[in-house]
PDB file of C-alpha atoms in Angstrom:
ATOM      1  CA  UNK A 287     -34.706   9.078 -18.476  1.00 48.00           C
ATOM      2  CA  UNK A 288     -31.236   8.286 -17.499  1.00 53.00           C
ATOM      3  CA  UNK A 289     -30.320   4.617 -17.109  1.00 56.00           C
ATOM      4  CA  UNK A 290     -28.487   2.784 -13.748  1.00 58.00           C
ATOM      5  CA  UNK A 291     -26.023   1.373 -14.716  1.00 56.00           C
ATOM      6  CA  UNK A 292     -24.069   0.413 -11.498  1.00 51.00           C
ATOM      7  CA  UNK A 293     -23.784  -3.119 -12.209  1.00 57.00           C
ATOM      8  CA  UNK A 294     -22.222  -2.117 -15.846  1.00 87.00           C
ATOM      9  CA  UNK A 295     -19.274  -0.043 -13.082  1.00 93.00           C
ATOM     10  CA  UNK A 296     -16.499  -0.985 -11.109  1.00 95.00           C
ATOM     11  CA  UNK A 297     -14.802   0.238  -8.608  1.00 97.00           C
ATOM     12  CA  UNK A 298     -11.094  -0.146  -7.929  1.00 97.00           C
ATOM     13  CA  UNK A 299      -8.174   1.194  -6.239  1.00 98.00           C
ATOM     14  CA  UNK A 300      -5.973   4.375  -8.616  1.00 98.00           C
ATOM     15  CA  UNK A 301      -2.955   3.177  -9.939  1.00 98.00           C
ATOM     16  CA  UNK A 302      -0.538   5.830 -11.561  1.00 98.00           C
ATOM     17  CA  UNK A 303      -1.350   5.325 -15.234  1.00 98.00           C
ATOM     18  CA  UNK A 304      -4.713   6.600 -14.479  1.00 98.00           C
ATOM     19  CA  UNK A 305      -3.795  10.018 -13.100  1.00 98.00           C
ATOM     20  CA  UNK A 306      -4.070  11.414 -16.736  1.00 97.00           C
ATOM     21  CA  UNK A 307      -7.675  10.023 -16.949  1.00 97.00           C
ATOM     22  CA  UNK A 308      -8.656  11.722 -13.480  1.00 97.00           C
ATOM     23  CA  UNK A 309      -7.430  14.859 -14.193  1.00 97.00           C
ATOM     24  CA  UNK A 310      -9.577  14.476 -17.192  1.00 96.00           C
ATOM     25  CA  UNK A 311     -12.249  13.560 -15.501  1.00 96.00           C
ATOM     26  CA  UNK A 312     -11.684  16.716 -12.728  1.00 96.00           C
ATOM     27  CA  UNK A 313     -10.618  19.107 -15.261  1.00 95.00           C
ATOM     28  CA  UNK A 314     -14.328  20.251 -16.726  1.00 94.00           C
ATOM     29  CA  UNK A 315     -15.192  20.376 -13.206  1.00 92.00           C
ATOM     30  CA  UNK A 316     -12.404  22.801 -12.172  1.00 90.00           C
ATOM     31  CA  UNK A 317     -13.711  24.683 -15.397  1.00 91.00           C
ATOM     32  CA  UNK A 318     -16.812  24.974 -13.993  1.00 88.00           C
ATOM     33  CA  UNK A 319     -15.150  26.564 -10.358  1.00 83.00           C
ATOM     34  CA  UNK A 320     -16.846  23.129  -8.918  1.00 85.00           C
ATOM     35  CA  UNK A 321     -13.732  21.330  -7.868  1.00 86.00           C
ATOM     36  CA  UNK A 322     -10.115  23.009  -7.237  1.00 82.00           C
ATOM     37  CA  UNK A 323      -7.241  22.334  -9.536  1.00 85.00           C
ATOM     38  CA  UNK A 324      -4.445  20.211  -9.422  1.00 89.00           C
ATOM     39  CA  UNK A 325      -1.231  19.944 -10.393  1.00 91.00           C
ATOM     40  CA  UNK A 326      -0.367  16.800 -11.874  1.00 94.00           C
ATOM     41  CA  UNK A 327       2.495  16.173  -8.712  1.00 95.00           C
ATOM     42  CA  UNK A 328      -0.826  16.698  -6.357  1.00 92.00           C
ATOM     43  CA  UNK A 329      -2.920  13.692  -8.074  1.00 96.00           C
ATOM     44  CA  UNK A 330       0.427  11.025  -8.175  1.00 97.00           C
ATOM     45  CA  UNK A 331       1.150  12.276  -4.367  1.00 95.00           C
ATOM     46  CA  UNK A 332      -1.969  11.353  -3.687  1.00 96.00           C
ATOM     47  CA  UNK A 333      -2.953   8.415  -5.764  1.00 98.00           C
ATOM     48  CA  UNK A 334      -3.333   5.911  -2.853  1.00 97.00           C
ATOM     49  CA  UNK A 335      -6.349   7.726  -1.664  1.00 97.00           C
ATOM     50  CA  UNK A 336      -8.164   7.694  -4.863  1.00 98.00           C
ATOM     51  CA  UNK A 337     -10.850   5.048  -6.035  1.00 98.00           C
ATOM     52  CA  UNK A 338     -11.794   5.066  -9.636  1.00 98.00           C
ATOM     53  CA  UNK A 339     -14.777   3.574 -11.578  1.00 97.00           C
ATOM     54  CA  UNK A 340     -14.639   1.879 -14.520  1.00 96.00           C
ATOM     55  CA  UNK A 341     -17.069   1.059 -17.653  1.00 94.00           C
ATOM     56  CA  UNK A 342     -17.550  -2.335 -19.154  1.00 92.00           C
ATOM     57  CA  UNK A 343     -14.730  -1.037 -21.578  1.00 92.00           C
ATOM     58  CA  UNK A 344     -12.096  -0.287 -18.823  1.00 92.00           C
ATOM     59  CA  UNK A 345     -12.831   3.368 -19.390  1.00 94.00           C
ATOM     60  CA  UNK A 346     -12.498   5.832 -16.321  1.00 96.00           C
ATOM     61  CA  UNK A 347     -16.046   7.098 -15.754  1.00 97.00           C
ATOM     62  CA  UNK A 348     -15.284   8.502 -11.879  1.00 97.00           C
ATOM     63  CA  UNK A 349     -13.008   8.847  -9.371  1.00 98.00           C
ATOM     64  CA  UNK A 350     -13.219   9.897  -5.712  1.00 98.00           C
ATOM     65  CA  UNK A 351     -10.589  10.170  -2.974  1.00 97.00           C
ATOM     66  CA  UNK A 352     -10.744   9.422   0.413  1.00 98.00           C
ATOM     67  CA  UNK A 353      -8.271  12.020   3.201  1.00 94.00           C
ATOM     68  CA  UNK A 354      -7.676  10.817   6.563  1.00 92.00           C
ATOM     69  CA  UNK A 355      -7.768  14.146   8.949  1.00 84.00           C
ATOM     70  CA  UNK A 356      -7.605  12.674  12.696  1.00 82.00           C
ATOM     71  CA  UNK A 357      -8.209   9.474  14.229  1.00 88.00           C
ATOM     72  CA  UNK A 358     -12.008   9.311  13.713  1.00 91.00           C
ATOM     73  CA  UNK A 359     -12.245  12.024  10.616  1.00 89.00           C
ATOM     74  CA  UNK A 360     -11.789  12.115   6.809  1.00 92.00           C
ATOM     75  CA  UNK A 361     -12.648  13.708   3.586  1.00 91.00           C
ATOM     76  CA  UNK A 362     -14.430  12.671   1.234  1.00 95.00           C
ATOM     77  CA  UNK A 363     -12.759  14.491  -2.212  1.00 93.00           C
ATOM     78  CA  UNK A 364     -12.237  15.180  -5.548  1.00 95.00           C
ATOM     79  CA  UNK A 365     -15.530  13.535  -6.632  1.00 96.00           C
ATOM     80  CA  UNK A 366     -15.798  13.385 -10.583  1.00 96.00           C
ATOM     81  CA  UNK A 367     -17.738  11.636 -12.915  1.00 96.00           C
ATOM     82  CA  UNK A 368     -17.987  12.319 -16.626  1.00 95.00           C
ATOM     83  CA  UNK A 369     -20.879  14.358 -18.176  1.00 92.00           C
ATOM     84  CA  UNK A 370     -21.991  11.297 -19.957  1.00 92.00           C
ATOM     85  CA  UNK A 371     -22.438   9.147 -16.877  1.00 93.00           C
ATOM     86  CA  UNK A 372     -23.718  11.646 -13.870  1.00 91.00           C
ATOM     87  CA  UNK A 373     -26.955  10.491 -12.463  1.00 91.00           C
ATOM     88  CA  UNK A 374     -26.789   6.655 -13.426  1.00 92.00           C
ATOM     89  CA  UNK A 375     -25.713   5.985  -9.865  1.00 94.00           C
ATOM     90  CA  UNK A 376     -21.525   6.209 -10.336  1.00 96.00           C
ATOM     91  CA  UNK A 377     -20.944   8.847  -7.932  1.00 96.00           C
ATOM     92  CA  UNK A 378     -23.141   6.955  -5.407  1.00 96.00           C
ATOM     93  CA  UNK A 379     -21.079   3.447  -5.576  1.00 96.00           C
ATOM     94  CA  UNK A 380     -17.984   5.637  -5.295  1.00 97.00           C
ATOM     95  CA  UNK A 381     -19.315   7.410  -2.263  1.00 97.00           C
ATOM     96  CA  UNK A 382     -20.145   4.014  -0.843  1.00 97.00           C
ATOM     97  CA  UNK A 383     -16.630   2.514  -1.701  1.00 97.00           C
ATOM     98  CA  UNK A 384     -14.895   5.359   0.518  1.00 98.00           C
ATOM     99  CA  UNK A 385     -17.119   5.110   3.046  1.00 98.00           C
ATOM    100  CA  UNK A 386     -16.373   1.507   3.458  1.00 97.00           C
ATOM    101  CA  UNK A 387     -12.925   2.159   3.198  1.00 98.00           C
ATOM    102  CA  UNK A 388     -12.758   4.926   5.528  1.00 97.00           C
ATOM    103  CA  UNK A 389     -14.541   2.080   8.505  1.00 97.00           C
ATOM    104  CA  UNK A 390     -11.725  -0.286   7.574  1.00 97.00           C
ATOM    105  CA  UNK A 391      -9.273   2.499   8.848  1.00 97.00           C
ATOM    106  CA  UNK A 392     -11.249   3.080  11.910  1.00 97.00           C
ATOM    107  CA  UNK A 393     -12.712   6.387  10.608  1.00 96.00           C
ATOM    108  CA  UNK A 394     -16.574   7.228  12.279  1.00 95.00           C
ATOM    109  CA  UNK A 395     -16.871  10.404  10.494  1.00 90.00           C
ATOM    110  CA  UNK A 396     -16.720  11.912   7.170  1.00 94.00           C
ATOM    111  CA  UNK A 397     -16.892  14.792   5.439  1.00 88.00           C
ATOM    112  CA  UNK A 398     -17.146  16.961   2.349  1.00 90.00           C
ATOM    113  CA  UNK A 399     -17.037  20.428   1.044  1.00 85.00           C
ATOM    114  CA  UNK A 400     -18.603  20.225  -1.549  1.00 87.00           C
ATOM    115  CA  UNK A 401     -21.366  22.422  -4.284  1.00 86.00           C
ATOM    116  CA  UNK A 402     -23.711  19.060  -4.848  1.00 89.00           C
ATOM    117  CA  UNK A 403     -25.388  19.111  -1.754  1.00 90.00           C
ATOM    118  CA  UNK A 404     -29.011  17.309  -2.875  1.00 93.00           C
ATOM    119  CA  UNK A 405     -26.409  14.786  -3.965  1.00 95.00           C
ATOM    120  CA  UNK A 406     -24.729  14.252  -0.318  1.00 94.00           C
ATOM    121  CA  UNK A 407     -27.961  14.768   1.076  1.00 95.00           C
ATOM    122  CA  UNK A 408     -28.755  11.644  -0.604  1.00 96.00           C
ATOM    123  CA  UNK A 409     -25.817  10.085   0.754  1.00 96.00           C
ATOM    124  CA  UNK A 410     -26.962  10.967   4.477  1.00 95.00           C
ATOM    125  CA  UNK A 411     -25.061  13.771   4.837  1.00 94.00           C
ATOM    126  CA  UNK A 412     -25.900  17.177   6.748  1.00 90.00           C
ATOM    127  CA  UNK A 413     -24.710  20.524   6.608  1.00 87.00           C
ATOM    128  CA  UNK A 414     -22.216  20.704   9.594  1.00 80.00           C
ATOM    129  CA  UNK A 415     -20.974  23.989  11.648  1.00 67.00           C
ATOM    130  CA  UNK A 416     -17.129  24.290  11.582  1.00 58.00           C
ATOM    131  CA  UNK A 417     -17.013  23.045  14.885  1.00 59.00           C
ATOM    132  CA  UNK A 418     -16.424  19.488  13.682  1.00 59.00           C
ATOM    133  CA  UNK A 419     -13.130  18.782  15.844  1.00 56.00           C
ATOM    134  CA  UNK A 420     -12.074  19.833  19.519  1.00 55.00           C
ATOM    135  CA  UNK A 421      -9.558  23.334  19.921  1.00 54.00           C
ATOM    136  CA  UNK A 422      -6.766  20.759  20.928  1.00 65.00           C
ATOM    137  CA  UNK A 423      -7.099  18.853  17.097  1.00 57.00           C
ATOM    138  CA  UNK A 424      -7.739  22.371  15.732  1.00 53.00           C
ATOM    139  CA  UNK A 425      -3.829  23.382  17.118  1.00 57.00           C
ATOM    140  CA  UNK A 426      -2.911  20.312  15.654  1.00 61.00           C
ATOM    141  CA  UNK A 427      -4.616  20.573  12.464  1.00 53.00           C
ATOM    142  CA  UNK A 428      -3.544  24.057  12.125  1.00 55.00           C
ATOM    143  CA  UNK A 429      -0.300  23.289  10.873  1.00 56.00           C
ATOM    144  CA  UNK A 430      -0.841  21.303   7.968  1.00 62.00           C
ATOM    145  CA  UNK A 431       0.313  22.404   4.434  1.00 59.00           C
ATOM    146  CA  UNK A 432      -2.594  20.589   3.165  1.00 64.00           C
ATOM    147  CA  UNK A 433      -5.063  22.923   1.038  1.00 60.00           C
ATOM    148  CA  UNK A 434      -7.866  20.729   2.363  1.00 60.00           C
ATOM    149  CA  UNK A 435      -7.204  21.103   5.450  1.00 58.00           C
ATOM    150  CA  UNK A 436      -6.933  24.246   5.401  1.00 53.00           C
ATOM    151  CA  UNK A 437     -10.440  24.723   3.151  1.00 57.00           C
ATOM    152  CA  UNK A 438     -11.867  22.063   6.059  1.00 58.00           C
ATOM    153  CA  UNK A 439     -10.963  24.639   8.973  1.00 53.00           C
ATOM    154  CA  UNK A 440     -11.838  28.103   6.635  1.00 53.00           C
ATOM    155  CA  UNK A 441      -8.632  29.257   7.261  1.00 45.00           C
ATOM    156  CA  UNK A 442      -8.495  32.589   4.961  1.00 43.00           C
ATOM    157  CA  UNK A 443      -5.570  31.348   2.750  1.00 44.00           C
ATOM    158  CA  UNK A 444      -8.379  29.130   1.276  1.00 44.00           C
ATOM    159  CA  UNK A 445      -8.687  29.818  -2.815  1.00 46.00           C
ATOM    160  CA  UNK A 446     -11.009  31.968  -3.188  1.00 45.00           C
ATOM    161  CA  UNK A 447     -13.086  30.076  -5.736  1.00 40.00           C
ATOM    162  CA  UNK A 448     -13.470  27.512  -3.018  1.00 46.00           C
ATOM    163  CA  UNK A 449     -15.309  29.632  -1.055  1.00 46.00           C
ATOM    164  CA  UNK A 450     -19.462  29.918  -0.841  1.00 60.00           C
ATOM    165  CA  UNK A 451     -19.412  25.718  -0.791  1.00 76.00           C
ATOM    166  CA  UNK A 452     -21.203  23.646   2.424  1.00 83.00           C
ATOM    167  CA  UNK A 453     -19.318  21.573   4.568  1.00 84.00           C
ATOM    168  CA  UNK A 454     -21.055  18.161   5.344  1.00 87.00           C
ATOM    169  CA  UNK A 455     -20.814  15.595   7.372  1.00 89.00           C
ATOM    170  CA  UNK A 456     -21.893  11.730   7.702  1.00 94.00           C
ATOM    171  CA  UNK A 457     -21.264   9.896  11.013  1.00 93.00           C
ATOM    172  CA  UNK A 458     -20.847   6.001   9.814  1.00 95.00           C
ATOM    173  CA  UNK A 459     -21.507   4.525  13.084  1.00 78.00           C
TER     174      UNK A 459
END
């Protein structure tokens, strides 16, 4: 039996000396075909999104990252915690960290592509249809260079070993 150790965890905001430590952290996962790869320019680009957890030790155990899409809608991405600490409640307290951050910028809705569906599920998420935004936020949306996005509206430049995952979605209030 695994042991909780959320109180032993904390959550904080990235800073750029830990981009090495969450590509580590991401890296096993992108071996897997779970999570997409990075460059390291991608992760520093977009360190102000990330939250990362910490051990008692000050050793990265998780990271998440939180994408604004539209005035109510974001992304909940690039989930990762380390072998040794999945299931003793760090992906949940990172969840809950982006969630709350994501209300603080006005966000109501969020969601996730993800493979670890029980695990959203958890989190009160639902599978979604891709209908999650109006055609007029579509256009708009449409034009982004962002991969996410473009994974968000199945557009079929998406990487392929993206594809087969389950969009969810949480509405926070």
């Amino acid at each position: 039996m695994t042991t909780d150790i959320r109180p032993a965890v904390t959550v904080r905001r990235a800073r750029t000396s830990d981009v090495p430590a969450i590509q580590a952290l991401v890296e096993p996962l992108v071996q897997r075909r779970i999570l997409l790869g990075k460059d390291a320019v991608v992760f520093y680009e977009a360190v102000q999104e990330f939250r990362v957890a910490e051990d008692a030790d000050g050793r990265l155990v998780g990271c998440g990252a939180l994408h604004v899409f539209w005035e109510d809608l974001g992304e909940v991405r690039t989930l990762a915690v380390h072998d040794d600490f999945r299931g003793r409640g760090v992906g949940r307290i990172l969840v809950d960290r982006l969630e709350q951050d994501a209300l603080e910028l006005g966000l109501s809705r969020l969601f996730c592509l993800t493979f670890e569906v029980p695990f959203f599920e958890r989190q009160g998420y639902t599978a979604s249809p891709l209908s999650l935004v109006d055609p007029e936020v579509y256009a708009e949306l449409v034009r982004s260079p962002d991969e996410g996005v473009a994974e968000f509206l199945d557009l079929a430049r998406v990487k392929p070993n993206t594809l087969g995952n389950t969009r969810m979605l949480k509405h926070l209030r």
